[in-house]
PDB file of C-alpha atoms and ligand atoms in Angstrom:
ATOM      1  CA  MET A 243     -20.878 -61.424  30.617  1.00  0.00           C
ATOM      2  CA  LEU A 244     -20.082 -65.990  30.904  1.00  0.00           C
ATOM      3  CA  LYS A 245     -17.729 -66.435  28.116  1.00  0.00           C
ATOM      4  CA  GLY A 246     -15.531 -67.996  28.489  1.00  0.00           C
ATOM      5  CA  HIS A 247     -17.465 -71.423  31.098  1.00  0.00           C
ATOM      6  CA  THR A 248     -18.122 -74.217  30.387  1.00  0.00           C
ATOM      7  CA  ALA A 249     -22.027 -74.400  32.428  1.00  0.00           C
ATOM      8  CA  ILE A 250     -22.992 -78.293  32.605  1.00  0.00           C
ATOM      9  CA  VAL A 251     -26.898 -78.845  33.016  1.00  0.00           C
ATOM     10  CA  THR A 252     -28.251 -82.368  34.008  1.00  0.00           C
ATOM     11  CA  GLY A 253     -31.225 -82.830  31.995  1.00  0.00           C
ATOM     12  CA  GLY A 254     -30.690 -80.413  29.931  1.00  0.00           C
ATOM     13  CA  SER A 255     -32.622 -81.877  27.024  1.00  0.00           C
ATOM     14  CA  ARG A 256     -35.966 -81.128  28.288  1.00  0.00           C
ATOM     15  CA  GLY A 257     -38.508 -79.023  30.135  1.00  0.00           C
ATOM     16  CA  ILE A 258     -36.553 -76.534  33.164  1.00  0.00           C
ATOM     17  CA  GLY A 259     -32.874 -77.853  32.128  1.00  0.00           C
ATOM     18  CA  ALA A 260     -33.625 -76.682  28.287  1.00  0.00           C
ATOM     19  CA  ALA A 261     -34.524 -73.678  29.409  1.00  0.00           C
ATOM     20  CA  ILE A 262     -31.522 -73.346  32.174  1.00  0.00           C
ATOM     21  CA  ALA A 263     -29.285 -74.585  29.005  1.00  0.00           C
ATOM     22  CA  VAL A 264     -29.849 -71.795  26.674  1.00  0.00           C
ATOM     23  CA  LYS A 265     -30.435 -69.361  29.281  1.00  0.00           C
ATOM     24  CA  LEU A 266     -26.451 -69.517  30.231  1.00  0.00           C
ATOM     25  CA  ALA A 267     -25.645 -69.804  26.372  1.00  0.00           C
ATOM     26  CA  SER A 268     -27.412 -66.529  26.523  1.00  0.00           C
ATOM     27  CA  MET A 269     -25.040 -64.981  28.655  1.00  0.00           C
ATOM     28  CA  GLY A 270     -22.637 -66.287  26.646  1.00  0.00           C
ATOM     29  CA  ALA A 271     -21.442 -70.137  28.377  1.00  0.00           C
ATOM     30  CA  ASP A 272     -20.896 -73.096  26.479  1.00  0.00           C
ATOM     31  CA  ILE A 273     -23.156 -75.862  27.507  1.00  0.00           C
ATOM     32  CA  ALA A 274     -22.683 -79.166  28.708  1.00  0.00           C
ATOM     33  CA  VAL A 275     -25.868 -80.653  28.879  1.00  0.00           C
ATOM     34  CA  VAL A 276     -26.795 -84.449  30.383  1.00  0.00           C
ATOM     35  CA  TYR A 277     -29.806 -86.626  29.537  1.00  0.00           C
ATOM     36  CA  ALA A 278     -30.488 -89.315  30.191  1.00  0.00           C
ATOM     37  CA  GLY A 279     -32.038 -90.919  27.314  1.00  0.00           C
ATOM     38  CA  ASN A 280     -33.375 -88.885  23.912  1.00  0.00           C
ATOM     39  CA  GLU A 281     -30.676 -87.947  22.517  1.00  0.00           C
ATOM     40  CA  ASN A 282     -32.311 -86.310  19.608  1.00  0.00           C
ATOM     41  CA  LEU A 283     -33.695 -83.581  22.354  1.00  0.00           C
ATOM     42  CA  ALA A 284     -30.364 -82.463  24.004  1.00  0.00           C
ATOM     43  CA  GLN A 285     -29.436 -82.063  20.349  1.00  0.00           C
ATOM     44  CA  ASP A 286     -31.493 -80.010  19.772  1.00  0.00           C
ATOM     45  CA  VAL A 287     -31.226 -78.083  22.890  1.00  0.00           C
ATOM     46  CA  CYS A 288     -27.610 -77.822  21.964  1.00  0.00           C
ATOM     47  CA  ASP A 289     -27.949 -76.711  18.430  1.00  0.00           C
ATOM     48  CA  LYS A 290     -30.477 -73.925  19.613  1.00  0.00           C
ATOM     49  CA  CYS A 291     -27.075 -72.621  21.535  1.00  0.00           C
ATOM     50  CA  ILE A 292     -24.766 -72.847  19.013  1.00  0.00           C
ATOM     51  CA  SER A 293     -26.751 -71.474  16.300  1.00  0.00           C
ATOM     52  CA  GLU A 294     -28.298 -68.009  18.372  1.00  0.00           C
ATOM     53  CA  TYR A 295     -25.484 -67.846  20.613  1.00  0.00           C
ATOM     54  CA  GLY A 296     -23.075 -68.515  19.001  1.00  0.00           C
ATOM     55  CA  VAL A 297     -21.299 -71.212  22.182  1.00  0.00           C
ATOM     56  CA  ASN A 298     -19.953 -74.024  21.929  1.00  0.00           C
ATOM     57  CA  ALA A 299     -22.147 -77.075  23.559  1.00  0.00           C
ATOM     58  CA  LYS A 300     -21.897 -80.730  23.254  1.00  0.00           C
ATOM     59  CA  ALA A 301     -24.459 -83.227  24.400  1.00  0.00           C
ATOM     60  CA  TYR A 302     -23.562 -85.714  27.161  1.00  0.00           C
ATOM     61  CA  LYS A 303     -25.471 -89.536  27.798  1.00  0.00           C
ATOM     62  CA  CYS A 304     -25.079 -90.616  31.282  1.00  0.00           C
ATOM     63  CA  ASN A 305     -27.406 -91.466  34.340  1.00  0.00           C
ATOM     64  CA  VAL A 306     -27.088 -89.040  37.094  1.00  0.00           C
ATOM     65  CA  ALA A 307     -27.607 -91.341  40.211  1.00  0.00           C
ATOM     66  CA  GLU A 308     -24.200 -93.612  38.641  1.00  0.00           C
ATOM     67  CA  TYR A 309     -21.026 -92.340  40.482  1.00  0.00           C
ATOM     68  CA  ASP A 310     -18.418 -94.125  37.964  1.00  0.00           C
ATOM     69  CA  SER A 311     -19.964 -92.718  34.706  1.00  0.00           C
ATOM     70  CA  VAL A 312     -20.304 -89.607  36.195  1.00  0.00           C
ATOM     71  CA  LYS A 313     -16.756 -89.240  36.771  1.00  0.00           C
ATOM     72  CA  GLU A 314     -16.502 -90.469  33.714  1.00  0.00           C
ATOM     73  CA  THR A 315     -18.385 -87.478  32.136  1.00  0.00           C
ATOM     74  CA  VAL A 316     -16.603 -85.318  34.159  1.00  0.00           C
ATOM     75  CA  ALA A 317     -13.754 -85.741  32.234  1.00  0.00           C
ATOM     76  CA  ALA A 318     -15.577 -86.046  28.862  1.00  0.00           C
ATOM     77  CA  ILE A 319     -16.396 -82.286  29.524  1.00  0.00           C
ATOM     78  CA  LYS A 320     -13.173 -81.008  30.524  1.00  0.00           C
ATOM     79  CA  ASN A 321     -11.182 -81.964  27.366  1.00  0.00           C
ATOM     80  CA  ASP A 322     -14.251 -81.040  25.497  1.00  0.00           C
ATOM     81  CA  LEU A 323     -14.976 -77.811  26.337  1.00  0.00           C
ATOM     82  CA  GLY A 324     -12.224 -77.605  29.178  1.00  0.00           C
ATOM     83  CA  ASN A 325     -13.345 -74.952  32.158  1.00  0.00           C
ATOM     84  CA  VAL A 326     -15.861 -76.284  33.537  1.00  0.00           C
ATOM     85  CA  GLY A 327     -16.954 -73.662  36.207  1.00  0.00           C
ATOM     86  CA  ILE A 328     -20.554 -73.820  36.326  1.00  0.00           C
ATOM     87  CA  LEU A 329     -22.735 -76.897  37.575  1.00  0.00           C
ATOM     88  CA  ILE A 330     -26.647 -77.011  37.652  1.00  0.00           C
ATOM     89  CA  ASN A 331     -27.919 -80.242  38.975  1.00  0.00           C
ATOM     90  CA  ASN A 332     -31.423 -80.102  37.727  1.00  0.00           C
ATOM     91  CA  ALA A 333     -32.485 -84.326  36.522  1.00  0.00           C
ATOM     92  CA  GLY A 334     -34.926 -85.766  38.473  1.00  0.00           C
ATOM     93  CA  ILE A 335     -37.718 -87.677  38.655  1.00  0.00           C
ATOM     94  CA  THR A 336     -41.065 -88.841  40.727  1.00  0.00           C
ATOM     95  CA  ARG A 337     -42.616 -91.968  41.310  1.00  0.00           C
ATOM     96  CA  ASP A 338     -45.334 -90.849  43.838  1.00  0.00           C
ATOM     97  CA  GLY A 339     -46.938 -93.185  46.071  1.00  0.00           C
ATOM     98  CA  LEU A 340     -48.203 -92.625  49.417  1.00  0.00           C
ATOM     99  CA  ILE A 341     -46.498 -93.641  52.178  1.00  0.00           C
ATOM    100  CA  ALA A 342     -47.969 -97.089  53.533  1.00  0.00           C
ATOM    101  CA  MET A 343     -47.184 -98.110  50.069  1.00  0.00           C
ATOM    102  CA  MET A 344     -44.473 -97.310  48.528  1.00  0.00           C
ATOM    103  CA  LYS A 345     -42.554 -99.709  46.865  1.00  0.00           C
ATOM    104  CA  GLU A 346     -38.963 -99.271  48.519  1.00  0.00           C
ATOM    105  CA  PRO A 347     -37.278 -99.123  44.334  1.00  0.00           C
ATOM    106  CA  ASP A 348     -39.301 -96.093  43.910  1.00  0.00           C
ATOM    107  CA  PHE A 349     -37.610 -94.100  46.828  1.00  0.00           C
ATOM    108  CA  ASP A 350     -34.490 -95.299  46.329  1.00  0.00           C
ATOM    109  CA  ALA A 351     -34.500 -94.247  43.002  1.00  0.00           C
ATOM    110  CA  VAL A 352     -36.212 -90.475  43.302  1.00  0.00           C
ATOM    111  CA  ILE A 353     -33.434 -90.365  46.183  1.00  0.00           C
ATOM    112  CA  ASP A 354     -30.169 -91.815  43.442  1.00  0.00           C
ATOM    113  CA  THR A 355     -31.654 -89.780  40.306  1.00  0.00           C
ATOM    114  CA  ASN A 356     -32.450 -85.977  42.803  1.00  0.00           C
ATOM    115  CA  LEU A 357     -30.036 -86.585  45.455  1.00  0.00           C
ATOM    116  CA  LYS A 358     -27.160 -88.612  45.029  1.00  0.00           C
ATOM    117  CA  GLY A 359     -27.054 -86.775  41.026  1.00  0.00           C
ATOM    118  CA  ALA A 360     -26.194 -84.033  42.391  1.00  0.00           C
ATOM    119  CA  PHE A 361     -23.158 -85.612  44.790  1.00  0.00           C
ATOM    120  CA  ASN A 362     -22.108 -87.233  42.302  1.00  0.00           C
ATOM    121  CA  PHE A 363     -21.822 -83.757  40.092  1.00  0.00           C
ATOM    122  CA  ILE A 364     -20.435 -82.158  43.016  1.00  0.00           C
ATOM    123  CA  ARG A 365     -18.227 -84.136  43.570  1.00  0.00           C
ATOM    124  CA  HIS A 366     -16.900 -85.115  40.485  1.00  0.00           C
ATOM    125  CA  THR A 367     -16.523 -81.563  39.598  1.00  0.00           C
ATOM    126  CA  SER A 368     -15.425 -79.666  43.213  1.00  0.00           C
ATOM    127  CA  SER A 369     -12.436 -79.829  42.293  1.00  0.00           C
ATOM    128  CA  LEU A 370     -12.371 -78.495  39.288  1.00  0.00           C
ATOM    129  CA  PHE A 371     -13.994 -74.827  40.695  1.00  0.00           C
ATOM    130  CA  ILE A 372     -11.035 -75.348  42.913  1.00  0.00           C
ATOM    131  CA  ARG A 373      -7.667 -75.669  40.409  1.00  0.00           C
ATOM    132  CA  GLY A 374      -9.711 -73.054  38.431  1.00  0.00           C
ATOM    133  CA  LYS A 375     -10.166 -70.705  41.486  1.00  0.00           C
ATOM    134  CA  TYR A 376     -14.210 -70.118  40.165  1.00  0.00           C
ATOM    135  CA  GLY A 377     -17.709 -72.321  40.607  1.00  0.00           C
ATOM    136  CA  ARG A 378     -20.839 -71.083  40.909  1.00  0.00           C
ATOM    137  CA  ILE A 379     -23.458 -74.387  41.888  1.00  0.00           C
ATOM    138  CA  VAL A 380     -27.141 -74.400  41.634  1.00  0.00           C
ATOM    139  CA  ASN A 381     -29.011 -76.925  42.706  1.00  0.00           C
ATOM    140  CA  ILE A 382     -33.086 -77.787  41.303  1.00  0.00           C
ATOM    141  CA  SER A 383     -34.904 -78.328  44.663  1.00  0.00           C
ATOM    142  CA  SER A 384     -38.390 -78.069  45.496  1.00  0.00           C
ATOM    143  CA  VAL A 385     -40.985 -76.509  46.966  1.00  0.00           C
ATOM    144  CA  SER A 386     -41.749 -79.890  48.560  1.00  0.00           C
ATOM    145  CA  GLY A 387     -39.022 -80.439  49.602  1.00  0.00           C
ATOM    146  CA  MET A 388     -39.583 -77.429  51.940  1.00  0.00           C
ATOM    147  CA  ILE A 389     -42.814 -77.767  53.132  1.00  0.00           C
ATOM    148  CA  GLY A 390     -43.400 -81.339  52.200  1.00  0.00           C
ATOM    149  CA  ASN A 391     -46.369 -82.986  49.847  1.00  0.00           C
ATOM    150  CA  PRO A 392     -48.927 -85.724  50.724  1.00  0.00           C
ATOM    151  CA  GLY A 393     -48.197 -88.420  47.780  1.00  0.00           C
ATOM    152  CA  GLN A 394     -44.980 -87.967  47.423  1.00  0.00           C
ATOM    153  CA  ALA A 395     -42.725 -88.771  50.731  1.00  0.00           C
ATOM    154  CA  ASN A 396     -39.500 -90.028  48.821  1.00  0.00           C
ATOM    155  CA  TYR A 397     -39.594 -86.946  46.543  1.00  0.00           C
ATOM    156  CA  SER A 398     -39.817 -83.963  49.596  1.00  0.00           C
ATOM    157  CA  ALA A 399     -36.848 -86.543  51.883  1.00  0.00           C
ATOM    158  CA  SER A 400     -34.651 -86.700  48.833  1.00  0.00           C
ATOM    159  CA  LYS A 401     -35.568 -82.471  47.686  1.00  0.00           C
ATOM    160  CA  ALA A 402     -35.118 -81.439  50.839  1.00  0.00           C
ATOM    161  CA  GLY A 403     -31.855 -83.330  50.727  1.00  0.00           C
ATOM    162  CA  VAL A 404     -30.579 -81.427  48.462  1.00  0.00           C
ATOM    163  CA  ILE A 405     -30.729 -78.304  50.528  1.00  0.00           C
ATOM    164  CA  GLY A 406     -28.528 -79.668  52.616  1.00  0.00           C
ATOM    165  CA  LEU A 407     -26.371 -80.678  50.514  1.00  0.00           C
ATOM    166  CA  THR A 408     -26.983 -77.281  48.673  1.00  0.00           C
ATOM    167  CA  LYS A 409     -25.684 -75.344  53.296  1.00  0.00           C
ATOM    168  CA  ALA A 410     -22.979 -77.791  53.458  1.00  0.00           C
ATOM    169  CA  VAL A 411     -21.620 -77.269  49.807  1.00  0.00           C
ATOM    170  CA  ALA A 412     -21.409 -73.840  50.118  1.00  0.00           C
ATOM    171  CA  ARG A 413     -20.122 -73.614  54.074  1.00  0.00           C
ATOM    172  CA  GLU A 414     -17.709 -76.217  53.136  1.00  0.00           C
ATOM    173  CA  LEU A 415     -16.052 -74.136  49.001  1.00  0.00           C
ATOM    174  CA  ALA A 416     -16.276 -70.728  50.328  1.00  0.00           C
ATOM    175  CA  PRO A 417     -13.804 -70.187  51.073  1.00  0.00           C
ATOM    176  CA  LYS A 418     -12.748 -71.623  47.837  1.00  0.00           C
ATOM    177  CA  GLY A 419     -14.453 -68.254  46.179  1.00  0.00           C
ATOM    178  CA  ILE A 420     -17.432 -71.395  45.128  1.00  0.00           C
ATOM    179  CA  THR A 421     -20.863 -70.335  45.269  1.00  0.00           C
ATOM    180  CA  CYS A 422     -24.062 -73.317  46.289  1.00  0.00           C
ATOM    181  CA  ASN A 423     -27.532 -72.254  46.111  1.00  0.00           C
ATOM    182  CA  ALA A 424     -29.958 -73.881  45.324  1.00  0.00           C
ATOM    183  CA  VAL A 425     -34.307 -73.128  43.586  1.00  0.00           C
ATOM    184  CA  ALA A 426     -36.925 -74.413  45.345  1.00  0.00           C
ATOM    185  CA  PRO A 427     -39.262 -74.161  42.209  1.00  0.00           C
ATOM    186  CA  GLY A 428     -43.962 -74.096  42.735  1.00  0.00           C
ATOM    187  CA  PHE A 429     -45.467 -75.609  39.877  1.00  0.00           C
ATOM    188  CA  ILE A 430     -43.690 -75.461  36.913  1.00  0.00           C
ATOM    189  CA  GLY A 431     -45.923 -77.093  33.539  1.00  0.00           C
ATOM    190  CA  THR A 432     -43.633 -79.158  32.193  1.00  0.00           C
ATOM    191  CA  ASP A 433     -43.577 -83.165  31.298  1.00  0.00           C
ATOM    192  CA  MET A 434     -43.802 -83.744  34.879  1.00  0.00           C
ATOM    193  CA  THR A 435     -46.950 -81.549  35.932  1.00  0.00           C
ATOM    194  CA  ARG A 436     -48.182 -80.962  32.644  1.00  0.00           C
ATOM    195  CA  GLU A 437     -50.710 -83.763  34.140  1.00  0.00           C
ATOM    196  CA  ILE A 438     -51.006 -83.104  37.614  1.00  0.00           C
ATOM    197  CA  THR A 439     -50.946 -79.164  36.616  1.00  0.00           C
ATOM    198  CA  GLU A 440     -53.306 -78.863  33.440  1.00  0.00           C
ATOM    199  CA  GLY A 441     -57.064 -77.095  33.525  1.00  0.00           C
ATOM    200  CA  ASN A 442     -56.538 -77.836  37.485  1.00  0.00           C
ATOM    201  CA  GLU A 443     -58.107 -74.796  39.061  1.00  0.00           C
ATOM    202  CA  ALA A 444     -57.347 -75.826  42.356  1.00  0.00           C
ATOM    203  CA  ILE A 445     -53.938 -75.750  41.937  1.00  0.00           C
ATOM    204  CA  VAL A 446     -54.158 -72.052  40.738  1.00  0.00           C
ATOM    205  CA  SER A 447     -55.977 -70.716  42.753  1.00  0.00           C
ATOM    206  CA  ALA A 448     -53.335 -71.975  45.903  1.00  0.00           C
ATOM    207  CA  ILE A 449     -50.870 -70.517  43.817  1.00  0.00           C
ATOM    208  CA  PRO A 450     -50.634 -66.134  45.230  1.00  0.00           C
ATOM    209  CA  LEU A 451     -49.838 -65.165  41.500  1.00  0.00           C
ATOM    210  CA  GLY A 452     -51.749 -66.667  39.462  1.00  0.00           C
ATOM    211  CA  ARG A 453     -50.580 -68.935  37.039  1.00  0.00           C
ATOM    212  CA  VAL A 454     -47.974 -71.645  37.192  1.00  0.00           C
ATOM    213  CA  GLY A 455     -44.528 -70.948  35.787  1.00  0.00           C
ATOM    214  CA  THR A 456     -42.823 -71.708  33.105  1.00  0.00           C
ATOM    215  CA  PRO A 457     -39.080 -73.397  33.220  1.00  0.00           C
ATOM    216  CA  GLU A 458     -37.992 -69.557  32.033  1.00  0.00           C
ATOM    217  CA  ASP A 459     -38.906 -68.604  35.276  1.00  0.00           C
ATOM    218  CA  VAL A 460     -36.438 -70.842  37.005  1.00  0.00           C
ATOM    219  CA  ALA A 461     -33.895 -70.723  34.600  1.00  0.00           C
ATOM    220  CA  ASN A 462     -33.812 -66.782  35.116  1.00  0.00           C
ATOM    221  CA  ALA A 463     -33.710 -67.136  39.087  1.00  0.00           C
ATOM    222  CA  VAL A 464     -30.783 -69.788  37.926  1.00  0.00           C
ATOM    223  CA  ALA A 465     -28.950 -66.835  35.696  1.00  0.00           C
ATOM    224  CA  PHE A 466     -29.559 -64.317  39.140  1.00  0.00           C
ATOM    225  CA  LEU A 467     -27.344 -67.187  41.306  1.00  0.00           C
ATOM    226  CA  VAL A 468     -24.800 -67.983  38.642  1.00  0.00           C
ATOM    227  CA  THR A 469     -24.323 -64.116  38.494  1.00  0.00           C
ATOM    228  CA  ALA A 470     -24.052 -63.337  42.200  1.00  0.00           C
ATOM    229  CA  ASP A 471     -20.896 -63.398  43.388  1.00  0.00           C
ATOM    230  CA  TYR A 472     -21.847 -62.301  47.687  1.00  0.00           C
ATOM    231  CA  ILE A 473     -24.233 -65.251  47.845  1.00  0.00           C
ATOM    232  CA  THR A 474     -24.027 -68.326  48.727  1.00  0.00           C
ATOM    233  CA  GLY A 475     -26.095 -71.185  50.459  1.00  0.00           C
ATOM    234  CA  GLU A 476     -29.519 -69.528  49.558  1.00  0.00           C
ATOM    235  CA  ILE A 477     -32.704 -71.028  48.845  1.00  0.00           C
ATOM    236  CA  ILE A 478     -34.944 -69.285  46.436  1.00  0.00           C
ATOM    237  CA  ARG A 479     -38.574 -69.632  45.877  1.00  0.00           C
ATOM    238  CA  VAL A 480     -39.926 -70.195  42.668  1.00  0.00           C
ATOM    239  CA  ASP A 481     -43.362 -70.416  43.149  1.00  0.00           C
ATOM    240  CA  GLY A 482     -45.382 -67.769  42.719  1.00  0.00           C
ATOM    241  CA  GLY A 483     -45.850 -67.439  46.259  1.00  0.00           C
ATOM    242  CA  MET A 484     -47.500 -70.785  46.709  1.00  0.00           C
ATOM    243  CA  ALA A 485     -45.025 -71.941  50.040  1.00  0.00           C
ATOM    244  CA  ILE A 486     -44.567 -67.935  51.581  1.00  0.00           C
TER     245      ILE A 486
HETATM  246  P1  NAI B 573     -39.291 -83.490  33.191  1.00  0.00           P
HETATM  247  O1  NAI B 573     -39.173 -84.798  34.074  1.00  0.00           O
HETATM  248  O2  NAI B 573     -39.330 -82.380  32.793  1.00  0.00           O
HETATM  249  O3  NAI B 573     -37.067 -83.036  32.927  1.00  0.00           O
HETATM  250  C1  NAI B 573     -36.179 -83.695  33.449  1.00  0.00           C
HETATM  251  C2  NAI B 573     -34.793 -84.103  33.041  1.00  0.00           C
HETATM  252  O4  NAI B 573     -34.110 -84.971  33.679  1.00  0.00           O
HETATM  253  C3  NAI B 573     -34.836 -84.834  31.914  1.00  0.00           C
HETATM  254  O5  NAI B 573     -35.139 -84.170  30.901  1.00  0.00           O
HETATM  255  C4  NAI B 573     -34.464 -86.105  32.058  1.00  0.00           C
HETATM  256  O6  NAI B 573     -33.892 -86.488  30.852  1.00  0.00           O
HETATM  257  C5  NAI B 573     -33.619 -85.744  33.280  1.00  0.00           C
HETATM  258  N1  NAI B 573     -33.198 -87.111  33.964  1.00  0.00           N
HETATM  259  C6  NAI B 573     -33.477 -87.503  34.780  1.00  0.00           C
HETATM  260  N2  NAI B 573     -33.129 -88.820  35.485  1.00  0.00           N
HETATM  261  C7  NAI B 573     -31.929 -88.677  35.036  1.00  0.00           C
HETATM  262  C8  NAI B 573     -30.772 -89.749  35.004  1.00  0.00           C
HETATM  263  N3  NAI B 573     -30.354 -90.553  36.155  1.00  0.00           N
HETATM  264  N4  NAI B 573     -29.468 -89.055  34.650  1.00  0.00           N
HETATM  265  C9  NAI B 573     -29.617 -88.225  33.329  1.00  0.00           C
HETATM  266  N5  NAI B 573     -31.001 -87.420  33.078  1.00  0.00           N
HETATM  267  C10 NAI B 573     -31.847 -88.018  34.053  1.00  0.00           C
HETATM  268  O7  NAI B 573     -39.447 -82.296  34.977  1.00  0.00           O
HETATM  269  P2  NAI B 573     -39.198 -80.642  34.497  1.00  0.00           P
HETATM  270  O8  NAI B 573     -40.354 -80.332  35.686  1.00  0.00           O
HETATM  271  O9  NAI B 573     -38.124 -79.740  33.655  1.00  0.00           O
HETATM  272  O10 NAI B 573     -38.078 -81.018  36.314  1.00  0.00           O
HETATM  273  C11 NAI B 573     -36.454 -80.775  36.500  1.00  0.00           C
HETATM  274  C12 NAI B 573     -36.058 -79.964  38.087  1.00  0.00           C
HETATM  275  O11 NAI B 573     -37.597 -79.239  38.297  1.00  0.00           O
HETATM  276  C13 NAI B 573     -36.549 -81.443  38.980  1.00  0.00           C
HETATM  277  O12 NAI B 573     -34.846 -81.865  38.862  1.00  0.00           O
HETATM  278  C14 NAI B 573     -37.672 -81.327  39.199  1.00  0.00           C
HETATM  279  O13 NAI B 573     -37.595 -82.639  40.527  1.00  0.00           O
HETATM  280  C15 NAI B 573     -37.575 -80.293  39.640  1.00  0.00           C
HETATM  281  N6  NAI B 573     -38.905 -79.636  40.002  1.00  0.00           N
HETATM  282  C16 NAI B 573     -39.504 -79.138  38.961  1.00  0.00           C
HETATM  283  C17 NAI B 573     -41.265 -78.886  39.171  1.00  0.00           C
HETATM  284  C18 NAI B 573     -42.250 -79.487  38.561  1.00  0.00           C
HETATM  285  O14 NAI B 573     -43.345 -78.536  38.674  1.00  0.00           O
HETATM  286  N7  NAI B 573     -41.777 -79.247  36.611  1.00  0.00           N
HETATM  287  C19 NAI B 573     -41.184 -78.023  40.178  1.00  0.00           C
HETATM  288  C20 NAI B 573     -40.208 -78.263  41.328  1.00  0.00           C
HETATM  289  C21 NAI B 573     -38.874 -78.864  41.041  1.00  0.00           C
END
């Protein structure tokens, strides 16, 4: 279904990003796993994509917050795998804290990774999409960016920013046939949330569907948006109904 296209998945070495990489590989896309630090994990994801689905897959170490590193990484991916047509901006961090005590570096780090990281990759791939006459961008936002979350002013602001970025890019690139959408997960069981969600009955009881989500729940929504030709600027919640 996605054969002939290369998908870049940032933060693809674990959690939601790893599930997205494997899902897109199962649909035939070649995969560029962009990771921050753990080369072994990133390589494991690539190996799985190659052995189970027979696609090309390669890992690239890159800090998404660094404009020039992203530029170099996109050029390397184009050179190695070619036909860059799909971008999943998934890399993200939290540095939670109450607003009255939040440290400036914690605000900056979250904005730089979650929002500027998405900008950096869109900035450096969009000309490839335009030239290739094909592009599917999916940004991973959060319900925290839609309804706000106490203790996450930095994170909520970054994820709300991602929604604005998604809508503006969707309008701007639509005339070129390129779509840009976002997925807003609720509570998904990954390293990011394990400490908060495990055994926390209050969280589960706030989720109408009665369970924490899985990385695959998010990957399925991403796969849908990548294959949807007539949807752009849309934000799909994957939250078990938490933010209804
Ligand atoms: P995770 O912490 O398991 O994985 C995050 C990934 O991003 C890791 O691979 C990490 O290496 C990478 N990353 C972080 N900073 C980076 C940087 N500067 N450069 C390159 N890569 C970097 O987190 P998880 O849960 O898989 O989250 C993935 C995305 O989903 C994030 O954007 C997160 O904000 C979002 N999300 C997660 C939710 C959850 O409940 N787990 C809920 C809502 C949104």
